[in-house]
Short mmCIF file of C-alpha atoms and ligand atoms in Angstrom, two decimals:
data_model
loop_
_atom_site.label_atom_id
_atom_site.label_comp_id
_atom_site.label_asym_id
_atom_site.label_seq_id
_atom_site.Cartn_x
_atom_site.Cartn_y
_atom_site.Cartn_z
CA MET A 1 0.00 0.00 0.00
CA THR A 2 1.43 3.37 -1.00
CA ILE A 3 1.86 5.64 2.01
CA THR A 4 -0.50 8.55 1.54
CA VAL A 5 -0.89 11.44 3.96
CA ARG A 6 -2.69 14.72 3.89
CA PHE A 7 -2.31 18.21 5.27
CA ALA A 8 -5.83 19.54 5.69
CA PRO A 9 -5.99 23.23 6.59
CA SER A 10 -9.18 25.26 6.52
CA PRO A 11 -8.54 28.24 4.26
CA THR A 12 -9.91 30.64 6.86
CA GLY A 13 -6.65 32.38 7.62
CA LEU A 14 -2.91 32.32 7.06
CA ILE A 15 -0.97 29.28 8.22
CA HIS A 16 1.46 29.82 11.08
CA VAL A 17 4.60 27.95 12.11
CA GLY A 18 2.55 25.38 14.04
CA ASN A 19 0.52 24.49 10.93
CA ALA A 20 3.69 24.54 8.85
CA ARG A 21 5.25 22.00 11.21
CA VAL A 22 2.28 19.65 10.76
CA ALA A 23 2.54 20.08 6.98
CA LEU A 24 6.30 19.51 6.99
CA ILE A 25 6.10 16.39 9.15
CA ASN A 26 3.44 14.94 6.84
CA PHE A 27 5.60 15.78 3.84
CA LEU A 28 8.80 14.31 5.31
CA PHE A 29 6.95 11.17 6.38
CA ALA A 30 5.48 10.71 2.89
CA ARG A 31 8.80 11.28 1.10
CA LYS A 32 10.70 9.08 3.51
CA GLY A 33 8.27 6.27 2.74
CA SER A 34 8.25 6.97 -1.04
CA GLY A 35 4.63 7.92 -0.58
CA ARG A 36 2.26 10.68 -1.58
CA PHE A 37 1.40 13.95 0.09
CA MET A 38 -2.01 15.52 -0.39
CA LEU A 39 -3.12 19.10 0.17
CA ARG A 40 -6.74 19.02 1.23
CA LEU A 41 -8.60 22.28 1.68
CA ASP A 42 -11.22 21.86 4.40
CA ASP A 43 -13.46 24.61 3.08
CA THR A 44 -16.95 23.41 4.01
CA ASP A 45 -17.40 26.61 6.03
CA LEU A 46 -18.29 28.68 3.00
CA GLU A 47 -18.59 31.90 4.90
CA ARG A 48 -15.15 31.89 6.49
CA SER A 49 -13.21 30.08 3.75
CA LYS A 50 -11.63 32.43 1.21
CA PRO A 51 -9.86 31.65 -2.08
CA GLU A 52 -7.15 34.14 -1.17
CA TYR A 53 -6.33 32.14 1.96
CA ALA A 54 -6.19 28.93 -0.09
CA GLU A 55 -3.79 30.68 -2.44
CA ALA A 56 -1.69 31.94 0.47
CA ILE A 57 -1.49 28.40 1.87
CA ARG A 58 -0.30 27.04 -1.50
CA ARG A 59 2.27 29.81 -1.75
CA ASP A 60 3.54 29.29 1.80
CA LEU A 61 3.91 25.53 1.34
CA ALA A 62 5.68 25.99 -1.99
CA TRP A 63 7.99 28.58 -0.43
CA MET A 64 8.96 26.06 2.25
CA GLY A 65 9.80 23.49 -0.43
CA ILE A 66 6.76 21.33 0.35
CA ARG A 67 5.31 19.88 -2.85
CA TRP A 68 2.00 18.07 -2.97
CA ASP A 69 1.01 15.27 -5.31
CA ILE A 70 -2.77 15.60 -4.94
CA GLU A 71 -5.00 18.55 -4.15
CA ALA A 72 -8.72 18.56 -3.36
CA ALA A 73 -11.20 21.01 -1.89
CA GLN A 74 -14.08 19.72 0.22
CA SER A 75 -16.48 22.31 -1.23
CA GLN A 76 -16.18 20.42 -4.55
CA ARG A 77 -16.98 17.04 -3.03
CA LEU A 78 -20.36 17.55 -1.37
CA ASP A 79 -21.96 14.75 -3.44
CA HIS A 80 -19.65 12.25 -1.81
CA TYR A 81 -20.61 13.44 1.66
CA HIS A 82 -24.32 13.30 0.80
CA ALA A 83 -23.93 9.73 -0.43
CA ALA A 84 -22.08 8.71 2.75
CA ALA A 85 -24.71 10.44 4.91
CA GLU A 86 -27.48 8.52 3.13
CA ARG A 87 -25.69 5.24 3.76
CA LEU A 88 -25.33 6.07 7.45
CA LYS A 89 -29.00 7.03 7.68
CA ALA A 90 -29.98 3.76 6.02
CA SER A 91 -27.93 1.76 8.52
CA GLY A 92 -29.40 3.68 11.45
CA ARG A 93 -26.06 5.30 12.41
CA LEU A 94 -27.10 8.85 11.50
CA TYR A 95 -30.20 10.13 13.26
CA PRO A 96 -32.10 13.41 13.32
CA CYS A 97 -32.26 15.63 16.41
CA TRP A 98 -34.36 18.74 16.96
CA GLU A 99 -33.00 20.32 20.15
CA THR A 100 -32.11 24.00 20.00
CA PRO A 101 -28.70 25.14 21.30
CA GLU A 102 -30.47 26.52 24.40
CA GLU A 103 -32.15 23.19 25.10
CA LEU A 104 -28.84 21.36 24.71
CA GLU A 105 -27.11 23.78 27.07
CA PHE A 106 -29.87 23.30 29.64
CA LYS A 107 -29.52 19.50 29.44
CA ARG A 108 -25.76 19.78 29.75
CA LYS A 109 -25.96 21.88 32.90
CA ARG A 110 -28.53 19.56 34.43
CA ARG A 111 -26.31 16.53 33.88
CA LEU A 112 -23.30 18.31 35.30
CA ALA A 113 -25.32 19.29 38.38
CA ARG A 114 -26.14 15.60 38.83
CA HIS A 115 -22.44 14.70 38.47
CA LEU A 116 -23.09 12.92 35.19
CA PRO A 117 -20.78 13.30 32.18
CA PRO A 118 -22.26 16.02 29.91
CA VAL A 119 -22.93 13.71 27.00
CA TYR A 120 -25.95 13.92 24.72
CA ASP A 121 -28.80 11.79 26.13
CA ARG A 122 -30.13 10.53 22.77
CA ALA A 123 -33.59 11.85 23.60
CA ALA A 124 -34.21 12.30 19.86
CA LEU A 125 -34.13 8.54 19.38
CA ALA A 126 -37.15 8.18 21.70
CA LEU A 127 -39.37 10.69 19.89
CA THR A 128 -42.66 9.38 18.48
CA GLU A 129 -43.86 10.14 14.94
CA ALA A 130 -46.41 12.55 16.38
CA GLU A 131 -43.77 14.43 18.38
CA ILE A 132 -41.57 14.70 15.32
CA THR A 133 -44.45 16.01 13.22
CA ALA A 134 -45.18 18.60 15.91
CA LEU A 135 -41.53 19.77 16.00
CA GLU A 136 -41.44 20.06 12.22
CA ALA A 137 -44.71 22.00 12.32
CA GLU A 138 -42.96 24.53 14.61
CA GLY A 139 -40.60 25.11 11.72
CA ARG A 140 -37.70 23.20 13.25
CA ARG A 141 -35.22 21.46 10.97
CA PRO A 142 -33.17 18.57 12.29
CA HIS A 143 -29.43 18.38 12.73
CA TRP A 144 -27.91 14.89 12.42
CA ARG A 145 -25.87 12.93 14.89
CA PHE A 146 -23.68 9.88 14.41
CA LYS A 147 -24.72 7.08 16.77
CA LEU A 148 -21.55 5.92 18.45
CA ASP A 149 -21.10 2.32 19.43
CA HIS A 150 -20.80 2.14 23.20
CA LEU A 151 -17.70 0.04 23.25
CA GLU A 152 -13.98 0.50 23.71
CA THR A 153 -12.22 1.82 20.61
CA ARG A 154 -8.42 1.57 20.45
CA TRP A 155 -5.66 2.83 18.27
CA ASP A 156 -1.93 2.68 18.44
CA ASP A 157 -0.93 6.32 18.03
CA LEU A 158 2.44 6.73 16.32
CA VAL A 159 3.32 9.53 18.75
CA ARG A 160 1.16 8.96 21.82
CA GLY A 161 1.32 5.17 21.91
CA GLU A 162 -1.61 2.97 22.93
CA CYS A 163 -4.82 5.07 23.10
CA HIS A 164 -8.40 4.10 23.81
CA ALA A 165 -11.78 5.51 24.80
CA ASN A 166 -15.25 4.12 25.22
CA GLY A 167 -17.93 5.54 22.94
CA ALA A 168 -20.24 5.69 25.94
CA THR A 169 -18.18 8.53 27.41
CA LEU A 170 -18.68 10.71 24.33
CA SER A 171 -21.61 12.62 22.87
CA ASP A 172 -22.85 11.37 19.55
CA PRO A 173 -21.16 13.93 17.28
CA VAL A 174 -23.24 16.22 15.08
CA LEU A 175 -22.22 15.54 11.49
CA ILE A 176 -24.76 17.75 9.67
CA ARG A 177 -26.08 21.09 10.87
CA ALA A 178 -29.78 22.07 10.65
CA ASP A 179 -29.00 24.15 7.56
CA GLY A 180 -27.66 21.02 5.82
CA SER A 181 -23.98 22.03 6.03
CA TYR A 182 -21.33 19.55 7.17
CA LEU A 183 -19.12 19.81 10.18
CA TYR A 184 -15.55 18.68 9.68
CA THR A 185 -15.91 15.07 10.91
CA LEU A 186 -17.77 13.28 8.11
CA PRO A 187 -16.13 15.02 5.10
CA SER A 188 -12.73 14.32 6.64
CA VAL A 189 -13.40 10.60 6.96
CA VAL A 190 -15.01 10.32 3.52
CA ASP A 191 -11.99 12.03 1.96
CA ASP A 192 -9.56 9.91 3.92
CA ILE A 193 -11.32 6.83 2.52
CA ASP A 194 -11.64 8.10 -1.06
CA PHE A 195 -8.02 9.24 -1.29
CA ALA A 196 -6.73 6.09 0.40
CA ILE A 197 -5.05 7.98 3.23
CA THR A 198 -2.88 5.53 5.13
CA HIS A 199 -1.75 7.84 7.98
CA VAL A 200 -3.51 10.79 9.57
CA ILE A 201 -0.80 12.99 11.09
CA ARG A 202 -2.26 16.05 12.77
CA GLY A 203 -2.31 18.23 15.86
CA GLU A 204 -3.26 16.69 19.18
CA ASP A 205 -6.24 19.04 19.36
CA HIS A 206 -7.90 16.33 17.24
CA VAL A 207 -7.33 13.42 19.63
CA THR A 208 -10.92 13.64 20.85
CA ASN A 209 -12.17 13.29 17.26
CA THR A 210 -10.34 10.05 16.72
CA VAL A 211 -12.75 7.57 18.34
CA PRO A 212 -15.79 8.95 16.45
CA GLN A 213 -13.72 8.98 13.25
CA ILE A 214 -12.50 5.40 13.68
CA GLN A 215 -16.11 4.33 14.23
CA LEU A 216 -17.13 6.29 11.12
CA PHE A 217 -14.50 4.55 9.01
CA GLU A 218 -15.88 1.24 10.20
CA ALA A 219 -19.52 2.29 9.70
CA LEU A 220 -18.64 3.20 6.10
CA GLY A 221 -16.98 -0.15 5.58
CA ALA A 222 -13.39 1.06 5.53
CA ALA A 223 -10.35 0.14 7.60
CA PRO A 224 -9.19 3.14 9.68
CA PRO A 225 -5.77 4.62 8.80
CA GLY A 226 -2.91 4.94 11.25
CA PHE A 227 -2.95 8.02 13.48
CA ALA A 228 -0.23 10.26 14.86
CA HIS A 229 -1.13 13.24 17.03
CA LEU A 230 1.55 15.89 17.38
CA PRO A 231 1.77 18.16 20.42
CA LEU A 232 0.86 21.70 19.40
CA LEU A 233 3.63 24.22 19.01
CA THR A 234 3.49 27.22 21.33
CA ASP A 235 5.29 30.55 21.17
CA ALA A 236 8.41 31.15 23.24
CA ALA A 237 6.28 32.13 26.25
CA GLY A 238 4.22 28.94 26.00
CA ALA A 239 1.07 30.54 24.55
CA GLY A 240 -0.87 28.87 21.73
CA LEU A 241 -0.65 30.16 18.18
CA SER A 242 -3.68 31.41 16.31
CA LYS A 243 -3.99 31.70 12.58
CA ARG A 244 -6.60 34.40 12.91
CA LEU A 245 -4.16 36.71 14.61
CA GLY A 246 -1.64 36.13 11.85
CA SER A 247 0.90 35.48 14.60
CA LEU A 248 4.12 33.93 13.35
CA SER A 249 2.63 33.46 9.91
CA ILE A 250 4.87 32.01 7.22
CA GLY A 251 4.51 35.17 5.14
CA GLU A 252 5.75 37.23 8.07
CA LEU A 253 8.87 35.06 8.48
CA GLU A 254 9.55 35.24 4.76
CA ALA A 255 9.21 39.03 4.82
CA ASP A 256 11.61 39.05 7.77
CA GLY A 257 14.26 37.45 5.56
CA ILE A 258 14.12 33.91 6.93
CA GLU A 259 15.37 31.27 4.49
CA PRO A 260 12.85 28.47 3.88
CA MET A 261 15.40 25.78 4.71
CA ALA A 262 16.19 27.51 8.02
CA LEU A 263 12.54 27.23 8.98
CA ALA A 264 12.35 23.65 7.70
CA SER A 265 15.56 22.70 9.58
CA LEU A 266 14.12 24.00 12.83
CA LEU A 267 10.58 22.67 12.40
CA ALA A 268 11.74 19.19 11.40
CA LYS A 269 13.70 18.76 14.63
CA LEU A 270 11.84 20.90 17.16
CA GLY A 271 9.99 18.69 19.61
CA THR A 272 11.90 15.56 18.58
CA SER A 273 14.72 13.64 20.20
CA ASP A 274 17.04 14.81 17.38
CA ALA A 275 19.34 17.78 17.86
CA ILE A 276 18.53 20.86 15.81
CA ASP A 277 20.88 20.90 12.92
CA VAL A 278 21.23 23.31 10.05
CA CYS A 279 20.40 21.66 6.80
CA SER A 280 20.32 23.35 3.40
CA GLU A 281 18.90 20.35 1.54
CA MET A 282 15.35 19.05 1.95
CA GLU A 283 16.65 15.65 0.83
CA ARG A 284 18.76 15.40 3.95
CA LEU A 285 15.85 16.32 6.21
CA ILE A 286 13.85 13.57 4.51
CA ALA A 287 16.63 11.04 4.98
CA GLU A 288 16.99 11.92 8.67
CA PHE A 289 13.28 12.07 9.45
CA ASP A 290 11.77 9.56 11.86
CA LEU A 291 8.23 10.03 13.18
CA GLY A 292 9.18 7.83 16.12
CA HIS A 293 11.51 10.60 17.31
CA VAL A 294 8.66 13.10 17.81
CA SER A 295 8.27 13.66 21.52
CA ARG A 296 5.10 14.12 23.53
CA ALA A 297 6.36 17.30 25.17
CA THR A 298 5.11 20.67 23.94
CA PRO A 299 7.61 22.19 21.52
CA LYS A 300 8.27 25.91 21.91
CA PHE A 301 8.96 28.05 18.91
CA ASP A 302 11.43 30.82 19.63
CA PRO A 303 12.00 33.34 16.79
CA ALA A 304 15.47 34.04 18.23
CA GLU A 305 16.39 30.37 17.76
CA LEU A 306 15.13 30.57 14.17
CA GLY A 307 17.32 33.65 13.70
CA HIS A 308 20.38 31.66 14.82
CA VAL A 309 19.53 28.76 12.53
CA ASN A 310 19.05 31.22 9.67
CA ALA A 311 22.45 32.80 10.27
CA ARG A 312 24.19 29.42 10.50
CA LEU A 313 22.50 28.31 7.30
CA LEU A 314 23.69 31.44 5.44
CA HIS A 315 27.25 31.00 6.76
CA GLY A 316 27.50 27.66 5.02
CA LEU A 317 25.59 28.36 1.81
CA ALA A 318 27.39 27.91 -1.48
CA TRP A 319 27.57 30.91 -3.82
CA GLU A 320 25.77 29.00 -6.60
CA THR A 321 22.64 28.67 -4.50
CA VAL A 322 22.41 32.39 -3.71
CA LYS A 323 24.04 34.12 -6.67
CA ASP A 324 20.72 35.04 -8.28
CA ARG A 325 19.76 36.93 -5.17
CA LEU A 326 23.02 38.88 -4.96
CA PRO A 327 23.76 42.17 -6.74
CA GLU A 328 24.93 42.01 -10.33
CA GLY A 329 28.67 41.30 -10.33
CA ALA A 330 28.85 39.92 -6.78
CA GLY A 331 31.02 36.86 -7.27
CA GLU A 332 32.12 33.95 -5.18
CA ALA A 333 34.92 35.86 -3.44
CA PHE A 334 32.47 38.52 -2.29
CA TRP A 335 30.06 35.89 -1.00
CA HIS A 336 32.79 34.08 0.88
CA ALA A 337 33.99 37.36 2.37
CA VAL A 338 30.61 38.38 3.73
CA ARG A 339 28.52 35.26 4.36
CA GLY A 340 29.97 34.62 7.81
CA ASN A 341 28.65 38.00 8.94
CA LEU A 342 25.08 37.69 7.77
CA THR A 343 21.96 37.07 9.79
CA ARG A 344 19.77 37.74 6.73
CA LEU A 345 20.73 37.37 3.09
CA SER A 346 19.66 40.98 2.53
CA ASP A 347 22.53 42.06 4.82
CA ALA A 348 24.82 41.14 1.93
CA LEU A 349 23.36 44.07 0.00
CA HIS A 350 24.79 46.46 2.58
CA TRP A 351 28.27 45.07 2.03
CA TRP A 352 28.21 45.28 -1.74
CA PRO A 353 28.80 49.09 -1.94
CA VAL A 354 31.70 48.62 0.47
CA VAL A 355 33.59 46.58 -2.11
CA ALA A 356 32.08 47.89 -5.33
CA GLY A 357 30.64 51.32 -4.66
CA THR A 358 31.20 54.30 -2.48
CA VAL A 359 31.17 54.57 1.30
CA SER A 360 31.57 57.54 3.60
CA PRO A 361 34.94 56.86 5.21
CA VAL A 362 35.23 57.73 8.88
CA ILE A 363 38.62 59.28 9.65
CA GLU A 364 39.44 59.20 13.34
CA ASP A 365 43.03 60.32 13.10
CA ALA A 366 44.01 61.87 9.78
CA ALA A 367 47.76 61.74 10.47
CA PHE A 368 47.61 58.03 11.18
CA THR A 369 45.52 57.13 8.09
CA ALA A 370 47.81 59.28 5.93
CA GLN A 371 50.80 57.35 7.23
CA ALA A 372 49.01 54.04 6.57
CA LEU A 373 48.14 55.22 3.07
CA ASP A 374 51.82 55.74 2.24
CA LEU A 375 52.54 52.15 3.25
CA LEU A 376 49.75 50.60 1.15
CA PRO A 377 51.31 47.85 -1.02
CA PHE A 378 51.04 47.82 -4.79
CA GLU A 379 48.69 45.38 -6.48
CA PRO A 380 48.14 42.47 -7.13
CA TRP A 381 46.39 41.95 -3.80
CA ASP A 382 45.28 38.77 -2.15
CA GLU A 383 44.29 37.49 1.28
CA THR A 384 47.81 38.11 2.61
CA THR A 385 47.82 41.81 1.72
CA TRP A 386 45.98 42.98 4.84
CA SER A 387 48.40 41.36 7.28
CA ALA A 388 51.47 42.42 5.28
CA TRP A 389 50.23 46.01 5.19
CA THR A 390 49.12 46.25 8.82
CA GLU A 391 52.45 44.73 9.91
CA ARG A 392 54.25 47.56 8.13
CA VAL A 393 51.91 50.14 9.67
CA LYS A 394 52.50 48.61 13.07
CA GLN A 395 56.28 48.84 12.67
CA ALA A 396 56.08 52.43 11.46
CA THR A 397 53.61 53.77 14.03
CA GLY A 398 54.11 51.53 17.04
CA ARG A 399 50.35 51.01 17.21
CA LYS A 400 48.84 47.61 17.77
CA GLY A 401 45.53 45.87 18.45
CA ARG A 402 42.38 47.94 18.23
CA MET A 403 44.37 51.20 17.98
CA LEU A 404 45.90 49.87 14.79
CA PHE A 405 42.99 48.05 13.17
CA HIS A 406 39.93 50.03 14.14
CA PRO A 407 40.78 53.35 12.42
CA LEU A 408 41.67 51.44 9.26
CA ARG A 409 38.37 49.57 9.29
CA LEU A 410 36.44 52.81 9.83
CA ALA A 411 38.25 54.51 6.98
CA LEU A 412 37.99 51.60 4.53
CA THR A 413 34.41 50.51 5.22
CA GLY A 414 32.79 53.41 7.06
CA ARG A 415 31.60 50.88 9.65
CA GLU A 416 32.50 49.80 13.15
CA ASN A 417 32.29 46.07 12.46
CA GLY A 418 32.05 43.68 9.60
CA PRO A 419 33.63 40.85 7.68
CA ASP A 420 37.35 40.12 7.93
CA LEU A 421 39.38 42.82 6.27
CA LYS A 422 41.78 40.24 4.93
CA SER A 423 38.95 39.11 2.61
CA LEU A 424 37.42 42.53 2.02
CA LEU A 425 40.60 44.45 1.21
CA PRO A 426 41.44 42.64 -2.07
CA LEU A 427 37.84 43.18 -3.17
CA ILE A 428 37.95 46.90 -2.31
CA GLY A 429 41.12 47.27 -4.35
CA ARG A 430 43.92 49.80 -4.15
CA ASP A 431 42.21 52.74 -5.87
CA ARG A 432 39.21 52.71 -3.57
CA ALA A 433 41.40 52.09 -0.54
CA LEU A 434 43.57 55.13 -1.36
CA GLU A 435 40.54 57.32 -1.85
CA ARG A 436 38.96 56.21 1.44
CA LEU A 437 42.15 56.60 3.46
CA ARG A 438 42.32 60.18 2.21
CA GLY A 439 38.85 60.71 3.73
N1 LIG B 501 -9.19 20.97 8.96
C1 LIG B 501 -8.71 20.32 10.14
C2 LIG B 501 -7.77 21.28 10.85
O1 LIG B 501 -7.29 22.20 10.24
C3 LIG B 501 -8.00 19.05 9.74
C4 LIG B 501 -7.76 18.11 10.86
C5 LIG B 501 -7.25 16.78 10.39
O2 LIG B 501 -6.10 16.74 9.94
O3 LIG B 501 -7.98 15.80 10.46
O4 LIG B 501 -7.52 21.17 12.02
#
């Protein structure tokens, strides 16, 4: 059986790092098992689902290097859900209920007051024909509940281990609202069956849906898939992430200059027993991925940690992979000179004028820079020029350490800090160096 997984966001907002982690883990699991990865848009909530969010989700996944083999939108598959609902009605597993939300809330409170679990009492199943006719005459339309089997349902969760719950402890879930629209449960199971999903890997906020879903698979004559429930990512302070707030959205990280592989490197290892490692190749993340290493502890996402991973990734990137994003003419030597100083690729743009354009030299001590200028070697220059020159300046002036180097850096680059001058100086060249040392 081909491994097939799905990432199933509702296009009601932008995806955040927590959603991206679920998507990435599904993707890595599929690729590791030579399987397929599906993007499923859970857009049955027609009011809140928006095509622009669906587009943003596609763009964010593609940006992260996550490719999908199959795509489907639930809004296009209503016929399949109707057919499944009819089958469940025919087998007596889907039954109509007429209670209003107020009546349900009243029942719930009454059960709690009597120290009973607040599960639905199935009163609708006891209604007579006459009572039903009377309710319909009031203008009420039924919602539909799935009749759970009151027995122990088990699954071996690939993250949480052995799990079980008895259907008797749960309310029969509403599958269809009074207006005929579907809640998430039935469409999800129908799609999982139709697309031959072998593993459902999702956030642990869905653990409570698993028993009803397993029973639904069985009621529809299908074998349930495997399940893995991932602890939800929180922010650095331990608070949950919300896609409605746009907090830590993928677009925001991209705009902040984060490299997609930095994010993927962090998200693939966060909350696992593997050490976080900087990886510039998705293939390596796939090779190293093991769902069994995902831990049950809550992973915390710290933007500062992502910043460090991003910097470390840039420090090791080959020129070929970034050259299209560098200024015209910025060659390998430039990249090697500056990459170790970058936290964002865009920082490289600040260094380009230093070697190829103009800077405003800062002259701290004109007599000293004039003396240094006289000692500047003739070209050709290479990586040894800086030390040969500064050695001569040291001999001539008696200066050493910061007193020697700092004024030269300020004059040559106009900046307090930056890449090694031994690499920058040959790129700056003698003409520019002379001009800058003059001030
Ligand atoms: N649309 C659901 C969600 O975004 C999908 C849950 C699932 O993977 O089953 O949470």
